[in-house]
Short mmCIF file of C-alpha atoms in Angstrom, two decimals:
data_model
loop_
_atom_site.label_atom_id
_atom_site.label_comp_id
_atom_site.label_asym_id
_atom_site.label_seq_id
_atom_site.Cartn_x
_atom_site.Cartn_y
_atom_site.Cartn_z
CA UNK A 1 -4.80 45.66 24.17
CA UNK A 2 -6.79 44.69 26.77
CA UNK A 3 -3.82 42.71 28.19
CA UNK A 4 -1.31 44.33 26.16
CA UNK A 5 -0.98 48.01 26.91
CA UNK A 6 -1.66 46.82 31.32
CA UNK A 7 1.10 44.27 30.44
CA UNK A 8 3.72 46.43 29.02
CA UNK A 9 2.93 49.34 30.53
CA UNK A 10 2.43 47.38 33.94
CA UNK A 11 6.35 46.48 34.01
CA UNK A 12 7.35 50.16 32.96
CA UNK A 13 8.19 53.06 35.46
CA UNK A 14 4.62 54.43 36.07
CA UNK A 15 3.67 57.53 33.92
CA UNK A 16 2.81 60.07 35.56
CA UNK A 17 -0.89 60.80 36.52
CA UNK A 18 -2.34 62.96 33.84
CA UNK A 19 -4.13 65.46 36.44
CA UNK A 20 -1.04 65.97 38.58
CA UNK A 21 2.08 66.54 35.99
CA UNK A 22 4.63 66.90 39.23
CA UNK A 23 5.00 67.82 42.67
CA UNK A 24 5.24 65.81 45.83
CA UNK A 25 2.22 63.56 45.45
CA UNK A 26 2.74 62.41 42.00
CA UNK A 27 6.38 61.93 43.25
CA UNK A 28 5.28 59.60 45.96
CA UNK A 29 3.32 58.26 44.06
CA UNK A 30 5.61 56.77 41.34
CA UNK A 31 8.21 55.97 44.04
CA UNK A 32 5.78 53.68 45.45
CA UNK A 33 4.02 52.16 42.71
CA UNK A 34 7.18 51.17 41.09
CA UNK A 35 8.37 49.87 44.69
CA UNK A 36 5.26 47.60 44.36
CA UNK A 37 6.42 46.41 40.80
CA UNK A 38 10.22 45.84 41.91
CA UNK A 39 8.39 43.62 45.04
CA UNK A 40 6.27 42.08 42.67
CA UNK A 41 8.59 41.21 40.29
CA UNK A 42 10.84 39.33 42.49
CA UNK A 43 8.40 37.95 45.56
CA UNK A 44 4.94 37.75 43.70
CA UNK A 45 1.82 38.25 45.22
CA UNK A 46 2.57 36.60 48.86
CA UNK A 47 5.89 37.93 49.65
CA UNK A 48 4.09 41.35 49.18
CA UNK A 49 3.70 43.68 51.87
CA UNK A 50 2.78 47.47 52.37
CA UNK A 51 5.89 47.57 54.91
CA UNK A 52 8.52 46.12 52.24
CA UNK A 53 7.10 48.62 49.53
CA UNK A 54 7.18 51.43 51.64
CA UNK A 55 10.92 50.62 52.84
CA UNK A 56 11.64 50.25 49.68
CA UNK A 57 9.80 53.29 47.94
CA UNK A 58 11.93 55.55 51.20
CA UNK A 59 8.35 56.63 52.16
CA UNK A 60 6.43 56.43 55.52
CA UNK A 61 5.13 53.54 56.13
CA UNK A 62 2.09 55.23 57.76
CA UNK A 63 1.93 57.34 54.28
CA UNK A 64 1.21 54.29 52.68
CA UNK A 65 -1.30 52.99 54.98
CA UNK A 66 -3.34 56.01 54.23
CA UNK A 67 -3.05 56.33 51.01
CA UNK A 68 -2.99 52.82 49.46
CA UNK A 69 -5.11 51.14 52.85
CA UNK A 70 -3.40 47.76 51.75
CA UNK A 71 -1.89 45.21 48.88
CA UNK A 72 -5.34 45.54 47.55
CA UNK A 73 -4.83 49.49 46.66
CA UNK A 74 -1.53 49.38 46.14
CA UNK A 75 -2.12 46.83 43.19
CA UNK A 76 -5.62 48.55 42.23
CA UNK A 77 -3.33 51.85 41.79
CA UNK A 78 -0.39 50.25 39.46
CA UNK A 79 -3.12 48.96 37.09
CA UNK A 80 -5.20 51.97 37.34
CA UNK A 81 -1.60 53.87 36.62
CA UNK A 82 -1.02 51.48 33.96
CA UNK A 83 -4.34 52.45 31.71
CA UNK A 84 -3.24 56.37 32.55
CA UNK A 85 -0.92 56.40 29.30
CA UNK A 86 -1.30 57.10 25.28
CA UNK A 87 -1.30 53.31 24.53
CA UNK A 88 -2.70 52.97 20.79
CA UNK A 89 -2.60 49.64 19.05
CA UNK A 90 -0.90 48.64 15.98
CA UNK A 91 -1.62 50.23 12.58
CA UNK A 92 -0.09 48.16 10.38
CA UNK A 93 -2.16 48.40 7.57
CA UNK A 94 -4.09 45.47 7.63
CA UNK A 95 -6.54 43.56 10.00
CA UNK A 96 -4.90 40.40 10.60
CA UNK A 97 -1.26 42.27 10.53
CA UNK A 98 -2.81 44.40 13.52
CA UNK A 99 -4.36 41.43 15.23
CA UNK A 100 -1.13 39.65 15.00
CA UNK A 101 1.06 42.29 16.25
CA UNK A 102 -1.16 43.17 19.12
CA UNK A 103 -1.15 38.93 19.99
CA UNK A 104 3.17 39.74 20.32
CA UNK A 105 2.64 42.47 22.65
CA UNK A 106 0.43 40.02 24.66
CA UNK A 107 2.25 37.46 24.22
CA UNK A 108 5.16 39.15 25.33
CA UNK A 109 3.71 41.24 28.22
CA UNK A 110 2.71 37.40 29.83
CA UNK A 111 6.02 35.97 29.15
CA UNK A 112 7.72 39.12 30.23
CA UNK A 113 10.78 38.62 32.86
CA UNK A 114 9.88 39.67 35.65
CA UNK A 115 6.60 38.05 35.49
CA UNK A 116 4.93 41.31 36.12
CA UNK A 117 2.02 41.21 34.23
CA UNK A 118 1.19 37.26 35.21
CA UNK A 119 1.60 38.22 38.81
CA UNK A 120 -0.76 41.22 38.42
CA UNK A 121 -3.00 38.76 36.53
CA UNK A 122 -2.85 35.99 40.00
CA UNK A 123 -3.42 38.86 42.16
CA UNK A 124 -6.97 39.36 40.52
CA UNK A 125 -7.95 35.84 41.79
CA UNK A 126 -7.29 37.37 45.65
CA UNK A 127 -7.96 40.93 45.69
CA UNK A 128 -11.47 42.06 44.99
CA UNK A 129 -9.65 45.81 44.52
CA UNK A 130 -7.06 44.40 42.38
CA UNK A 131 -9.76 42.14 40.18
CA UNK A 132 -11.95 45.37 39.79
CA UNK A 133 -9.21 47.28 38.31
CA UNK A 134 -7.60 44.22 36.36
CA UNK A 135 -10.93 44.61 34.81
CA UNK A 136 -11.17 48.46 34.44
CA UNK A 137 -7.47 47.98 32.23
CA UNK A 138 -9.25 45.20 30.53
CA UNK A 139 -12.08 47.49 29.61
CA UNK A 140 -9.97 50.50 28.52
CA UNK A 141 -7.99 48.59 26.39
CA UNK A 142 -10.32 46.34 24.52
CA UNK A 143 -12.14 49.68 23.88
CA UNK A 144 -8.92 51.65 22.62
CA UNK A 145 -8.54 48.45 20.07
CA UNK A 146 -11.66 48.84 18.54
CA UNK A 147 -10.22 51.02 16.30
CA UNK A 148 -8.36 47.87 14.35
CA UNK A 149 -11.76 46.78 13.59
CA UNK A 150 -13.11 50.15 12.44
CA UNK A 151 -9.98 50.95 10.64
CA UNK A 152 -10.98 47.07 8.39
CA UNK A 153 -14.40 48.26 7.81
CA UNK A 154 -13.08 51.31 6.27
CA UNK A 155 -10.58 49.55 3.84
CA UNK A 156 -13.51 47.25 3.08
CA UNK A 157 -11.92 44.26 4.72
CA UNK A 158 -14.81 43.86 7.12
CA UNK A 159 -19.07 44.35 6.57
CA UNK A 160 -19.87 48.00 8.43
CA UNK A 161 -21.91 45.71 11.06
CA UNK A 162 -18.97 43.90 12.44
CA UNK A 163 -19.17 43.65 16.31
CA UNK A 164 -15.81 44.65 17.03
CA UNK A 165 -15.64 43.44 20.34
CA UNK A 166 -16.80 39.72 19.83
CA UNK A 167 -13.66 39.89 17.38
CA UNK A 168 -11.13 41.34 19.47
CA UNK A 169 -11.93 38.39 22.55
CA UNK A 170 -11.91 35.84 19.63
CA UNK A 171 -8.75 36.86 18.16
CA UNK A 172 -6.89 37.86 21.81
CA UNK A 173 -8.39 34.70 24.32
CA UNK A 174 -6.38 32.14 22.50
CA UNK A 175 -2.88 33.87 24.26
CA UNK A 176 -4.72 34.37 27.56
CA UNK A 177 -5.90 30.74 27.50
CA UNK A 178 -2.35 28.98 26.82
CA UNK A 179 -0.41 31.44 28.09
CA UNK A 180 -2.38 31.86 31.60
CA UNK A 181 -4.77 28.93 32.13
CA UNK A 182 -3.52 26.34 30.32
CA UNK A 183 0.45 27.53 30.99
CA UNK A 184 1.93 26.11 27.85
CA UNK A 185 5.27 27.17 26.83
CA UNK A 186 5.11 30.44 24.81
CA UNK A 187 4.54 29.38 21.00
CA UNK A 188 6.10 31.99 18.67
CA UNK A 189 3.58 31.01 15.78
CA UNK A 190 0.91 32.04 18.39
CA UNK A 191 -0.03 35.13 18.04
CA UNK A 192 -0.26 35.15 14.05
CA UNK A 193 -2.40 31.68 13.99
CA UNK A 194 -4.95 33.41 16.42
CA UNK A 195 -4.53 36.38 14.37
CA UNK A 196 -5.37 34.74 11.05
CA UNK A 197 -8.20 32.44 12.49
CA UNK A 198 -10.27 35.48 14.21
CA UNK A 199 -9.36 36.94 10.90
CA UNK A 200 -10.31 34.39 8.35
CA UNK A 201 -13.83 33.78 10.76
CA UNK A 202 -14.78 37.68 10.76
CA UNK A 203 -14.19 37.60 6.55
CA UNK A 204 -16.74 34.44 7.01
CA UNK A 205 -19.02 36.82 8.83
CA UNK A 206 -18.52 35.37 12.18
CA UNK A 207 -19.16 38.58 14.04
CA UNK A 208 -21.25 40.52 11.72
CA UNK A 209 -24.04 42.50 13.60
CA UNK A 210 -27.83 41.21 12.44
CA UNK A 211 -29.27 44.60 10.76
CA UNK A 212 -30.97 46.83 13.26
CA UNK A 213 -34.72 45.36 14.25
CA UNK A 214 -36.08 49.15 13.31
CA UNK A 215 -35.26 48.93 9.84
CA UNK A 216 -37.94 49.51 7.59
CA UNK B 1 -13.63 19.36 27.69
CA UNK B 2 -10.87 20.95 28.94
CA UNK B 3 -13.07 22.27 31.23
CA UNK B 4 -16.55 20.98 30.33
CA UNK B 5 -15.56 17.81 32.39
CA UNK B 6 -13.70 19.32 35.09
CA UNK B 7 -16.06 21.39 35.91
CA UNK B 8 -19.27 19.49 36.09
CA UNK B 9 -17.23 16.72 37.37
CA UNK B 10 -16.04 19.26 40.50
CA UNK B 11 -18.82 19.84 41.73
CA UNK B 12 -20.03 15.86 41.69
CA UNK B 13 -19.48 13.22 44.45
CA UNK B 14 -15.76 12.42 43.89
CA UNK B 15 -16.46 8.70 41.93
CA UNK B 16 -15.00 5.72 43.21
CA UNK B 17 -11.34 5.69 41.86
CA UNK B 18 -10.85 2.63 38.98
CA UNK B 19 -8.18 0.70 40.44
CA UNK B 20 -9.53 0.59 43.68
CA UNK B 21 -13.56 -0.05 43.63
CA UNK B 22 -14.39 -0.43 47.37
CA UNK B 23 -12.63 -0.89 50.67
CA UNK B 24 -11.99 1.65 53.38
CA UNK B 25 -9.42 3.25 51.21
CA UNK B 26 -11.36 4.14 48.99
CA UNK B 27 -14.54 5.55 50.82
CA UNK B 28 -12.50 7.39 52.48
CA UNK B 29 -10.93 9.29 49.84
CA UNK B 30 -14.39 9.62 48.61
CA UNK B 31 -15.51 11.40 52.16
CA UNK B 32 -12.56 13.26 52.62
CA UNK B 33 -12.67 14.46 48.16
CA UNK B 34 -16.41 15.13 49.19
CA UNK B 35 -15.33 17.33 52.04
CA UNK B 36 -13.14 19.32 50.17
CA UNK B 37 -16.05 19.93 47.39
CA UNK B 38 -18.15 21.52 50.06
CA UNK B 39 -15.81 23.68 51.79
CA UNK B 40 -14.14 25.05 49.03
CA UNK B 41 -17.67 25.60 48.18
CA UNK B 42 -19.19 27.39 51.02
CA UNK B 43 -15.66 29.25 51.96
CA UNK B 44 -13.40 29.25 48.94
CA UNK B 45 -9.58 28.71 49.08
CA UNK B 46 -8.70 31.26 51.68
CA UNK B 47 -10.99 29.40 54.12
CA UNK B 48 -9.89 25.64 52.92
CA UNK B 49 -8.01 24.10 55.98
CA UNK B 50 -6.76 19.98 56.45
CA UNK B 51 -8.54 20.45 60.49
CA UNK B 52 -12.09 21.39 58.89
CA UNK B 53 -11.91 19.14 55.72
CA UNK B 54 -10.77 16.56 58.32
CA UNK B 55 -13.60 17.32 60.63
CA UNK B 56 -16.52 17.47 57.89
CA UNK B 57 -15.54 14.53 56.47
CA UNK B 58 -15.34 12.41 59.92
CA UNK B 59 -12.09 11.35 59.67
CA UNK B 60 -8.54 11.57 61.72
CA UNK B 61 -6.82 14.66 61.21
CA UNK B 62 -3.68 12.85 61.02
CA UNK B 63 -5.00 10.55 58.37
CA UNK B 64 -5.24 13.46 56.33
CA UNK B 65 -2.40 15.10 57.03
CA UNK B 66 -0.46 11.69 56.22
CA UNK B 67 -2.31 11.27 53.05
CA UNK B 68 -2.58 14.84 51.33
CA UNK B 69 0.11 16.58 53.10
CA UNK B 70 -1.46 20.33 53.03
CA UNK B 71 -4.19 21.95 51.03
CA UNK B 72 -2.71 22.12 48.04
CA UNK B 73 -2.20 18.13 48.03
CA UNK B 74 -6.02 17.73 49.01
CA UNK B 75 -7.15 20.07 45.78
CA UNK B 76 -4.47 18.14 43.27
CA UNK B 77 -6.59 14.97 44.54
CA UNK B 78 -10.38 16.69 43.70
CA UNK B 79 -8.58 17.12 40.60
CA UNK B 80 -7.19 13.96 39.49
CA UNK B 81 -10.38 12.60 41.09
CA UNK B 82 -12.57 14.30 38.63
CA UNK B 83 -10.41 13.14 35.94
CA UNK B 84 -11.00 10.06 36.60
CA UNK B 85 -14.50 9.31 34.83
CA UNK B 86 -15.93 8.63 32.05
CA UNK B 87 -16.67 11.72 30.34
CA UNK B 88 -16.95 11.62 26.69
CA UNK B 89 -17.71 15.02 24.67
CA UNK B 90 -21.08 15.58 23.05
CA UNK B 91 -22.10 13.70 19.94
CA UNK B 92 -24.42 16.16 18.15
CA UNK B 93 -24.14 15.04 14.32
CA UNK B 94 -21.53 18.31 13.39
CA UNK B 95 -18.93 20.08 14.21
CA UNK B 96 -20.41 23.58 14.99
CA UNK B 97 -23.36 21.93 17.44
CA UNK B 98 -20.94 19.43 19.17
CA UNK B 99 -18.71 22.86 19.79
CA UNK B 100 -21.78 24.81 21.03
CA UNK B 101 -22.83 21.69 23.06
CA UNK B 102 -19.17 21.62 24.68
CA UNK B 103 -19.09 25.06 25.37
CA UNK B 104 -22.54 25.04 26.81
CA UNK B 105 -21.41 22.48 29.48
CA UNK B 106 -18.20 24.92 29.95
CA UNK B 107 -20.25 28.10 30.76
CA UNK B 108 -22.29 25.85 33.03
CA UNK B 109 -19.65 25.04 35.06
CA UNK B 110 -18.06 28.27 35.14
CA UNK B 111 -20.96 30.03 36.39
CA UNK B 112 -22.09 27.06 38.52
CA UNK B 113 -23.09 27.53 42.25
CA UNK B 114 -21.39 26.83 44.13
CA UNK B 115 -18.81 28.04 42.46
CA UNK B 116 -16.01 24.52 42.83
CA UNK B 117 -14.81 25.06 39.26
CA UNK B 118 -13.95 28.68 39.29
CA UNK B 119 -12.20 27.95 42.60
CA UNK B 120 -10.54 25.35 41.60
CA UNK B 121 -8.93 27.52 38.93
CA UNK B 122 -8.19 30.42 41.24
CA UNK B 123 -6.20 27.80 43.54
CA UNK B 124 -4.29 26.75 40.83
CA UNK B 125 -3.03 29.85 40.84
CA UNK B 126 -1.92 29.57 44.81
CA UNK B 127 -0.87 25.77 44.84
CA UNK B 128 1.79 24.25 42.68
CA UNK B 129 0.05 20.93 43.13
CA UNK B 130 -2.84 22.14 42.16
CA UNK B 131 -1.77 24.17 39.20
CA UNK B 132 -0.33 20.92 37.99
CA UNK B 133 -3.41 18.89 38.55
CA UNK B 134 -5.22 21.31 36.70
CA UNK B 135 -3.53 21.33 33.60
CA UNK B 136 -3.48 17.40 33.61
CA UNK B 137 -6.78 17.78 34.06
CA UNK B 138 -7.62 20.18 30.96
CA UNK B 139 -4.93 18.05 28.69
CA UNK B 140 -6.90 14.92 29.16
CA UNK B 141 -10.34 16.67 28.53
CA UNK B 142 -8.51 18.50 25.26
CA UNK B 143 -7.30 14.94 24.66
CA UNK B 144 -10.80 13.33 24.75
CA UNK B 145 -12.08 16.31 22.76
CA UNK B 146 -10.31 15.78 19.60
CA UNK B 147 -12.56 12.79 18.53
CA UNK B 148 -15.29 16.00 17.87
CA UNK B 149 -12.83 16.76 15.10
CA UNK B 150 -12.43 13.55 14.08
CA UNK B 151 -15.83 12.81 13.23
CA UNK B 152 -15.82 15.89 11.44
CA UNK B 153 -13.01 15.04 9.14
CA UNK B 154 -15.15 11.78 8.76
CA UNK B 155 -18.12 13.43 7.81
CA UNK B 156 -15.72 15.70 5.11
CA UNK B 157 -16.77 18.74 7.02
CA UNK B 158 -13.03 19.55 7.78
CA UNK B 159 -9.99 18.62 5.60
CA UNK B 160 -7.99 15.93 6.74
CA UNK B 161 -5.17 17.26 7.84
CA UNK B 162 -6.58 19.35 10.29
CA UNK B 163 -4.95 20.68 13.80
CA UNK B 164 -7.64 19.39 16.67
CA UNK B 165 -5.95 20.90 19.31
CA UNK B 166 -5.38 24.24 18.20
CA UNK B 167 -9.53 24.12 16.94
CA UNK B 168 -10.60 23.34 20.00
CA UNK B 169 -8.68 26.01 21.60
CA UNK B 170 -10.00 28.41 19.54
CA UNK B 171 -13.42 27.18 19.93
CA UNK B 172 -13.33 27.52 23.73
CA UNK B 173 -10.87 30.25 24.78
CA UNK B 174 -13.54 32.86 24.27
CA UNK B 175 -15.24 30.86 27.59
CA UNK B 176 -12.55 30.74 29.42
CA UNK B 177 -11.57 34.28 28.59
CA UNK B 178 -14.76 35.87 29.08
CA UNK B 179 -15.87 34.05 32.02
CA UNK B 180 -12.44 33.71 34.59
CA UNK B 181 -10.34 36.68 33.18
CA UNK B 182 -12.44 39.00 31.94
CA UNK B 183 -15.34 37.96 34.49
CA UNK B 184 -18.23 39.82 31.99
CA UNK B 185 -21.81 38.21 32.69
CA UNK B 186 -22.30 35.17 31.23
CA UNK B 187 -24.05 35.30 27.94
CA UNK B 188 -26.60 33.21 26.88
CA UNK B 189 -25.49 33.48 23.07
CA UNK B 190 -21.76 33.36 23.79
CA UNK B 191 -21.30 28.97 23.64
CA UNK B 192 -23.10 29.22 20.34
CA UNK B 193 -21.20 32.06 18.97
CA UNK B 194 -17.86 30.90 19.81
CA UNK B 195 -18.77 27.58 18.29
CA UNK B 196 -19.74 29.76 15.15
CA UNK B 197 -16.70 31.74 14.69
CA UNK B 198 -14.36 28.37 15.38
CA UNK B 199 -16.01 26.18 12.86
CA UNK B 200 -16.16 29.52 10.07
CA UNK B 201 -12.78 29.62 10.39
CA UNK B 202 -12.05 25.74 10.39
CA UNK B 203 -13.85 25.35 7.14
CA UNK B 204 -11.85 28.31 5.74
CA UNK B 205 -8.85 26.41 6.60
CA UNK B 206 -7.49 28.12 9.61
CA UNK B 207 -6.50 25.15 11.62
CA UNK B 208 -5.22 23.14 8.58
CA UNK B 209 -1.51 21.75 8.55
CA UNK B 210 0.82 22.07 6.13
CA UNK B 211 1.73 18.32 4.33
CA UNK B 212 4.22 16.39 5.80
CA UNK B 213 7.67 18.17 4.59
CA UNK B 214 8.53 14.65 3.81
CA UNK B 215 6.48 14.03 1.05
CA UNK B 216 7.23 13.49 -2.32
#
């Protein structure tokens, strides 16, 4: 979600752009997007440049330059490429079963080898292109996950006023904060603790909605 | 905590460090610490350079260069610096108001101008020195922070055997989350709320560990 559909998806072959099935753009494209992944993967963020990706994508460099402008767009359009995919989360048939195995596909997207998704992740602290699209991924996927939460309410697991959001950050933030901030080792009981605590806090009507101020 | 101290800490006068009380030493750590405050401040990390933190603080270039090496050794310093205080978490009489209390002082710093804590996290991402200051720095405020728990085992509000750590995580990822990563607006209710949903599940014994396998 949020983090785990940009993560996996960030260190995947870009799909191809849903308004342009083929042809020689959407070609380029992918050449060069996954050029900036293969870069990424094995320089990071400062050994990236929009000469190396281009050299490596066998595209113009000046084709690059006026498409992509700079590291910036070039990052901007692998996360923008990476939210341009069917991504669903888990239906597993229970809330804290879905919150746990969406916590392992974070969990793994941030541990991932090469540290794709981290590196994307660092970038957002130095590119105001790459932060605003970090963010747009963020956005897309939190959203797509609200369906875990509306999937509870209708198996009764959760009140109908449950602010679905509040819960997903709750249940996800504990994985960013180790994992990213705090960079402690990956801890396989992890995801399922933050799974069963967001869990256990929404059953004690942590994120239930107060009734709407119109009612009458 | 983690953070709470860090970050108001940051943005301080660097205090006096303990083993060392006075002498030239020591003020001028303090002047050259102060420097670094206020240009990180005013230009962030990709205008932080040894010649102007030399020059704003009054002191030899070469002095600093000898001492802190390079930028990153000059922000591991601010770091360890603002470690070294007194700090204590807040005392509020329970568990859910000392939370909200400590994530109050969190946001505050996060969203503080200028902005010395977020930058100080964004470097970490740039400086290997500084990342590992930074996490020193956020263990000992965790560290600190578990006597919150503590008194609340005291006051039977949480069963003994009770994981601090992974509470407190809990109780302030959503912060951290929210306010660096996500970078959403910060929200008045979100210190309280988090402190909410951490202690709901606390009391229904989501941070609990299992007996000692020992035991008989």
């Amino acid at each position: 979600m949020t983090s785990s559909a940009p993560q996996p998806e960030g260190a995947r072959p870009v799909p191809s752009p849903r308004r342009r099935p083929g042809g020689r753009t959407a070609r380029i494209r992918r050449q060069v997007l996954d050029a900036v992944l293969a870069e990424l993967g094995e320089r990071g963020y400062d050994g990236l440049t929009v000469d190396a990706v281009a050299a490596r994508a066998g595209v113009h460099r000046a084709t690059v330059y006026r498409r992509w402008g700079d590291v910036g767009g070039l990052l901007a359009d692998v996360l923008d490429a990476a939210g341009d995919d069917a991504w669903q989360p888990p239906d597993t048939g229970s809330l804290e079963s879905d919150l746990a195995a969406l916590n392992r596909e974070i969990q793994d997207a941030l541990t991932a080898e090469p540290p794709i998704v981290a590196a994307l992740i660092a970038a957002s602290f130095r590119s105001e292109q790459a932060d605003h699209a970090q963010r747009r991924l963020w956005e897309d996927r939190y959203a797509r996950c609200e369906v875990i939460v509306r999937r509870a309410v209708e198996r009764a697991e959760l009140p109908p006023r449950t602010d679905a959001r509040r819960l997903l950050i709750a249940a996800t933030a504990p994985l960013y904060h180790q994992l990213v901030l705090l960079r402690t080792p990956p801890d396989p009981d992890l995801p399922g603790q933050a799974a069963r605590t967001a869990t256990l806090a929404a059953s004690a009507g942590a994120f239930a909605e107060p009734p709407p101020s119109g009612d009458t």
